[in-house]
């Protein structure tokens, strides 16, 4: 018996084209999974439905997926697609090949994705009774294709039975363990992309660069001239770490509840949860863990009032993420209050009274910066949608009003500082209070400059982060510190 002759390149191409290409959806075609997306959307819409999900799961995953699909609609255009894979599928379709979408996601969502991309010949998906996953996925493919050979693209160990049965297989961002097992069982033709570092994505989700805002807890200690007290310095450090952990928990929760808007934003779509670098379930675990760790540190501090202030911050942060951020003006006031609350909590942590002067100064200054944030978001909003900025209920015509109110608030903070310089309290703390007028002048310049930059459209949407990158702000800050030292 003569050995089979190797196929020519043309024969191989024809054989390949004749084999349907089956593609998984969750984690493969998109960098997320639709059961998590739909569960989160359902909870956002009706929070009490979180209590129903375990009962739905008792009837099976397919049933739970169908119930979620009945409750919410997911825009397929807003999902994080694997662009390299999408291009590959378009090329295969252009070559005359059948491309099948085969997924454990509910049929409602799968067909929406298929209509959006326009590359699929047919769709096999869970129907409320059968969960098309693992061996059941292979059985569903066989029931549609019979003995016909097929190729398959997947991403997880659940796909191993299908990978082993495929003529040729490909993997999307496989881990080392999956790749090793798949190569023993299947003919791996190609891999799409490399798996990103999970730890790096977690670190990014914490927004550690935003922890600089929590340095405000040190302000009461420094202004009370007690920075040399080692015990209070330790309390200040614990307060800083406590606030930072709770704030990171709020950021994670905010990212989960703002997925749709983040994915439409040119920069925010690269955030770990919006991009799919981290699964949504991990955020649901990470947020409360960070909060518990933050409050555990707060419990070490001698003042229980700090923990109470931290609880107020958490409640306000959650309220801001879920509701207030979409309420005109109230959102800006709450943002300013969250900054001022850091200062007040810092005084409670180190057991130093926070004067009405400091609270009034903080309130007006942070209100100005909150207005800068909203003004900058409107400046950066796409021209095609001028009446909305990142899900906030502001209109394009509000720019001038925001600029007027924001600049006025900034100048009021300078006025409070100027009145403080002439107050009786200054005499007991400073030997040369006249030097503080230099700080007033520098702050007046800085506020004016911040709004000038915002007016030119050169401001990041977070003015405090912009300040950390701005050399001129460091010069102004150093000048203010020198003025305070000269006054002391």
Coordinates of N, CA, C and O in Angstrom, one line a residue, residues 202-302:
X202 N -4.3 44.0 38.7 CA -4.9 44.2 40.0 C -4.3 45.5 40.6 O -5.0 46.4 41.1
X203 N -3.0 45.7 40.5 CA -2.3 46.9 41.0 C -2.9 48.1 40.3 O -3.1 49.2 40.9
X204 N -3.1 48.0 39.0 CA -3.6 49.2 38.2 C -5.1 49.5 38.7 O -5.4 50.7 38.7
X205 N -5.8 48.4 39.0 CA -7.2 48.7 39.4 C -7.3 49.4 40.7 O -8.3 50.1 41.0
X206 N -6.3 49.3 41.5 CA -6.3 50.0 42.8 C -6.1 51.5 42.7 O -6.4 52.3 43.6
X207 N -5.6 51.9 41.5 CA -5.3 53.4 41.2 C -4.4 53.9 42.4 O -4.8 54.9 43.0
X208 N -3.3 53.3 42.6 CA -2.4 53.7 43.7 C -2.0 55.2 43.5 O -1.7 55.9 44.4
X209 N -1.9 55.6 42.2 CA -1.5 57.0 42.0 C -2.5 58.0 42.6 O -2.2 59.1 42.9
X210 N -3.7 57.5 42.8 CA -4.8 58.4 43.4 C -4.6 58.5 44.9 O -5.3 59.3 45.5
X211 N -3.8 57.6 45.5 CA -3.6 57.7 46.9 C -3.0 59.0 47.4 O -3.0 59.4 48.5
X212 N -2.4 59.7 46.4 CA -1.8 61.0 46.8 C -2.8 62.0 47.4 O -2.5 62.8 48.2
X213 N -4.1 61.8 47.0 CA -5.2 62.6 47.5 C -5.3 62.4 49.0 O -5.7 63.4 49.7
X214 N -5.0 61.2 49.5 CA -5.2 60.9 50.9 C -4.1 61.5 51.8 O -4.2 61.4 53.0
X215 N -3.1 62.1 51.1 CA -2.1 62.9 51.9 C -2.7 64.1 52.6 O -2.1 64.6 53.5
X216 N -4.0 64.4 52.2 CA -4.7 65.5 52.9 C -4.9 65.2 54.4 O -5.1 66.1 55.2
X217 N -4.9 63.9 54.8 CA -5.1 63.6 56.2 C -3.9 64.2 57.1 O -4.0 64.3 58.3
X218 N -2.8 64.5 56.4 CA -1.6 65.0 57.2 C -1.7 66.5 57.4 O -1.0 67.1 58.3
X219 N -2.6 67.2 56.7 CA -2.7 68.7 56.8 C -2.9 69.2 58.2 O -2.2 70.1 58.7
X220 N -3.9 68.7 59.0 CA -4.1 69.2 60.3 C -2.9 69.0 61.2 O -2.6 70.0 62.0
X221 N -2.2 67.9 61.1 CA -1.0 67.7 61.9 C 0.1 68.7 61.6 O 0.7 69.3 62.5
X222 N 0.3 69.0 60.3 CA 1.3 69.9 59.9 C 1.0 71.3 60.2 O 1.9 72.1 60.7
X223 N -0.3 71.7 60.0 CA -0.6 73.1 60.3 C -0.7 73.4 61.8 O -0.6 74.5 62.3
X224 N -0.9 72.3 62.6 CA -0.8 72.5 64.1 C 0.6 72.5 64.6 O 0.8 72.6 65.9
X225 N 1.6 72.3 63.7 CA 3.0 72.4 64.1 C 3.4 71.2 65.1 O 4.1 71.4 66.0
X226 N 2.7 70.0 64.8 CA 3.0 68.9 65.6 C 3.6 67.7 64.8 O 3.5 66.6 65.2
X227 N 4.3 68.1 63.7 CA 4.9 67.1 62.9 C 6.0 66.3 63.6 O 6.5 65.3 63.1
X228 N 6.6 66.9 64.7 CA 7.7 66.2 65.4 C 7.2 65.2 66.4 O 8.0 64.5 67.0
X229 N 5.9 65.1 66.5 CA 5.3 64.1 67.5 C 5.3 62.7 66.8 O 4.5 62.5 65.9
X230 N 6.2 61.8 67.2 CA 6.3 60.5 66.6 C 5.0 59.7 66.7 O 4.6 59.0 65.7
X231 N 4.4 59.7 67.8 CA 3.1 59.0 68.0 C 2.1 59.4 67.0 O 1.4 58.6 66.3
X232 N 1.9 60.8 66.9 CA 0.9 61.3 66.0 C 1.3 61.0 64.5 O 0.4 60.8 63.7
X233 N 2.6 61.0 64.2 CA 3.0 60.7 62.9 C 2.6 59.3 62.5 O 2.2 59.0 61.4
X234 N 2.8 58.4 63.4 CA 2.4 57.0 63.2 C 0.9 56.9 63.0 O 0.4 56.2 62.1
X235 N 0.1 57.6 63.8 CA -1.4 57.6 63.6 C -1.7 58.2 62.2 O -2.6 57.7 61.6
X236 N -1.0 59.2 61.8 CA -1.3 59.8 60.5 C -1.0 58.8 59.4 O -1.7 58.7 58.4
X237 N 0.1 58.0 59.5 CA 0.4 57.0 58.5 C -0.7 55.9 58.4 O -1.1 55.5 57.3
X238 N -1.1 55.5 59.6 CA -2.2 54.5 59.6 C -3.5 55.1 59.0 O -4.2 54.4 58.2
X239 N -3.8 56.3 59.3 CA -5.0 57.0 58.7 C -4.8 57.1 57.2 O -5.8 56.8 56.4
X240 N -3.6 57.4 56.7 CA -3.4 57.5 55.2 C -3.6 56.1 54.6 O -4.3 56.0 53.6
X241 N -3.0 55.1 55.2 CA -3.2 53.7 54.6 C -4.6 53.3 54.6 O -5.1 52.6 53.7
X242 N -5.3 53.5 55.7 CA -6.7 53.2 55.9 C -7.6 53.8 54.8 O -8.4 53.2 54.2
X243 N -7.4 55.1 54.7 CA -8.2 55.9 53.7 C -7.8 55.4 52.3 O -8.7 55.2 51.4
X244 N -6.6 55.0 52.0 CA -6.2 54.6 50.7 C -6.8 53.3 50.3 O -7.3 53.1 49.2
X245 N -6.8 52.3 51.3 CA -7.4 51.0 51.0 C -8.9 51.2 50.7 O -9.5 50.6 49.8
X246 N -9.6 51.9 51.6 CA -11.0 52.1 51.4 C -11.3 52.8 50.1 O -12.2 52.5 49.3
X247 N -10.5 53.8 49.8 CA -10.7 54.6 48.5 C -10.5 53.7 47.3 O -11.2 53.7 46.3
X248 N -9.5 52.8 47.4 CA -9.3 51.8 46.3 C -10.5 50.9 46.1 O -10.8 50.6 45.0
X249 N -11.1 50.5 47.2 CA -12.3 49.7 47.1 C -13.4 50.4 46.4 O -14.1 49.9 45.6
X250 N -13.5 51.7 46.7 CA -14.5 52.5 46.1 C -14.2 52.7 44.6 O -15.1 52.6 43.7
X251 N -12.9 52.8 44.2 CA -12.6 52.9 42.8 C -12.9 51.7 42.1 O -13.4 51.7 40.9
X252 N -12.6 50.5 42.7 CA -13.0 49.2 42.0 C -14.5 49.1 41.8 O -14.9 48.8 40.7
X253 N -15.2 49.4 42.9 CA -16.7 49.4 42.7 C -17.2 50.4 41.7 O -18.1 50.1 40.9
X254 N -16.6 51.6 41.6 CA -17.0 52.6 40.6 C -16.7 52.0 39.2 O -17.5 52.2 38.3
X255 N -15.5 51.4 39.0 CA -15.2 50.8 37.7 C -16.2 49.8 37.3 O -16.5 49.7 36.1
X256 N -16.7 49.0 38.2 CA -17.6 47.9 37.9 C -19.0 48.5 37.4 O -19.6 48.1 36.5
X257 N -19.4 49.6 38.1 CA -20.7 50.2 37.9 C -20.6 51.2 36.7 O -21.7 51.7 36.3
X258 N -19.5 51.5 36.2 CA -19.4 52.5 35.1 C -18.7 51.9 33.9 O -18.1 52.6 33.1
X259 N -18.9 50.6 33.7 CA -18.3 49.9 32.6 C -18.7 50.5 31.2 O -17.8 50.7 30.4
X260 N -20.0 50.7 31.0 CA -20.4 51.2 29.7 C -19.8 52.5 29.3 O -19.3 52.7 28.2
X261 N -19.7 53.4 30.3 CA -19.2 54.7 30.0 C -17.7 54.7 29.8 O -17.1 55.3 28.9
X262 N -17.0 53.8 30.6 CA -15.5 53.7 30.5 C -15.2 53.1 29.2 O -14.1 53.5 28.6
X263 N -15.9 52.2 28.6 CA -15.6 51.6 27.4 C -15.8 52.5 26.2 O -15.3 52.3 25.1
X264 N -16.6 53.5 26.4 CA -16.7 54.5 25.3 C -15.8 55.7 25.4 O -15.7 56.6 24.6
X265 N -15.0 55.7 26.5 CA -14.0 56.8 26.8 C -12.6 56.4 26.2 O -12.2 55.3 26.3
X266 N -12.0 57.4 25.5 CA -10.8 57.1 24.8 C -9.7 56.5 25.7 O -8.9 55.7 25.3
X267 N -9.6 57.0 27.0 CA -8.6 56.6 27.9 C -9.1 55.6 28.9 O -8.4 54.6 29.2
X268 N -10.3 55.8 29.4 CA -10.8 54.9 30.5 C -11.1 53.5 30.0 O -11.2 52.6 30.8
X269 N -11.2 53.3 28.7 CA -11.5 52.0 28.2 C -10.3 51.0 28.4 O -10.5 49.8 28.3
X270 N -9.2 51.5 28.8 CA -8.0 50.7 29.1 C -8.0 50.3 30.5 O -7.0 49.5 30.9
X271 N -8.9 50.7 31.3 CA -8.9 50.3 32.7 C -9.1 48.7 32.8 O -9.8 48.2 31.9
X272 N -8.6 48.1 33.9 CA -8.6 46.6 33.9 C -10.0 46.0 33.7 O -10.1 45.0 32.9
X273 N -11.0 46.5 34.3 CA -12.3 45.8 34.2 C -13.0 46.2 32.8 O -13.6 45.3 32.2
X274 N -12.8 47.4 32.4 CA -13.4 47.8 31.1 C -12.8 47.1 29.9 O -13.4 46.7 29.0
X275 N -11.5 46.9 30.0 CA -10.7 46.2 28.9 C -10.8 44.7 29.0 O -10.5 44.0 28.0
X276 N -11.2 44.1 30.1 CA -11.3 42.7 30.3 C -10.0 42.1 30.8 O -9.9 40.9 30.9
X277 N -9.1 42.9 31.2 CA -7.8 42.4 31.8 C -8.1 41.7 33.1 O -7.3 40.8 33.5
X278 N -9.1 42.1 33.8 CA -9.5 41.5 35.1 C -11.0 41.0 34.9 O -11.8 41.8 34.4
X279 N -11.4 39.8 35.4 CA -12.8 39.4 35.3 C -13.6 40.2 36.3 O -13.1 40.6 37.3
X280 N -14.9 40.4 36.0 CA -15.7 41.2 36.8 C -15.9 40.6 38.2 O -16.1 41.3 39.2
X281 N -15.9 39.3 38.3 CA -16.1 38.6 39.6 C -15.0 39.0 40.5 O -15.2 39.1 41.8
X282 N -13.8 39.2 40.0 CA -12.7 39.5 40.9 C -12.9 40.9 41.5 O -12.5 41.2 42.6
X283 N -13.5 41.8 40.7 CA -13.8 43.2 41.3 C -14.8 43.1 42.4 O -14.7 43.8 43.4
X284 N -15.8 42.2 42.2 CA -16.8 42.0 43.2 C -16.3 41.5 44.5 O -16.8 41.7 45.6
X285 N -15.2 40.7 44.4 CA -14.5 40.2 45.6 C -13.5 41.3 46.2 O -13.4 41.5 47.4
X286 N -12.8 41.9 45.3 CA -11.7 42.8 45.6 C -12.2 44.1 46.4 O -11.6 44.5 47.4
X287 N -13.3 44.6 46.0 CA -13.8 45.9 46.6 C -14.1 45.7 48.1 O -13.7 46.5 48.9
X288 N -14.9 44.7 48.5 CA -15.2 44.5 49.9 C -13.9 44.1 50.7 O -13.8 44.5 51.9
X289 N -13.0 43.4 50.1 CA -11.8 43.0 50.8 C -11.0 44.2 51.2 O -10.5 44.4 52.3
X290 N -10.9 45.1 50.2 CA -10.1 46.4 50.4 C -10.8 47.2 51.5 O -10.1 47.8 52.4
X291 N -12.1 47.2 51.5 CA -12.8 48.0 52.5 C -12.6 47.4 53.9 O -12.4 48.1 54.9
X292 N -12.7 46.1 54.0 CA -12.5 45.4 55.3 C -11.0 45.7 55.9 O -10.8 46.0 57.0
X293 N -10.1 45.6 55.0 CA -8.7 45.9 55.4 C -8.5 47.3 55.8 O -7.8 47.6 56.8
X294 N -9.1 48.3 55.1 CA -9.1 49.7 55.5 C -9.6 49.9 56.9 O -9.1 50.6 57.7
X295 N -10.8 49.3 57.2 CA -11.4 49.5 58.5 C -10.7 48.8 59.6 O -10.7 49.2 60.7
X296 N -10.0 47.7 59.2 CA -9.2 47.0 60.2 C -8.0 47.9 60.7 O -7.7 47.9 61.9
X297 N -7.4 48.6 59.8 CA -6.4 49.6 60.2 C -7.0 50.7 61.0 O -6.4 51.2 62.0
X298 N -8.2 51.2 60.6 CA -8.8 52.3 61.3 C -9.1 51.9 62.8 O -9.0 52.7 63.7
X299 N -9.3 50.6 63.0 CA -9.6 50.1 64.4 C -8.4 50.2 65.3 O -8.6 50.3 66.5
X300 N -7.2 50.3 64.7 CA -6.0 50.4 65.5 C -5.9 51.8 66.1 O -5.2 52.0 67.2
X301 N -6.4 52.8 65.5 CA -6.3 54.2 65.9 C -7.1 54.4 67.2 O -8.1 53.8 67.4
X302 N -6.6 55.3 68.0 CA -7.2 55.6 69.3 C -8.6 56.2 69.3 O -9.4 56.0 70.1

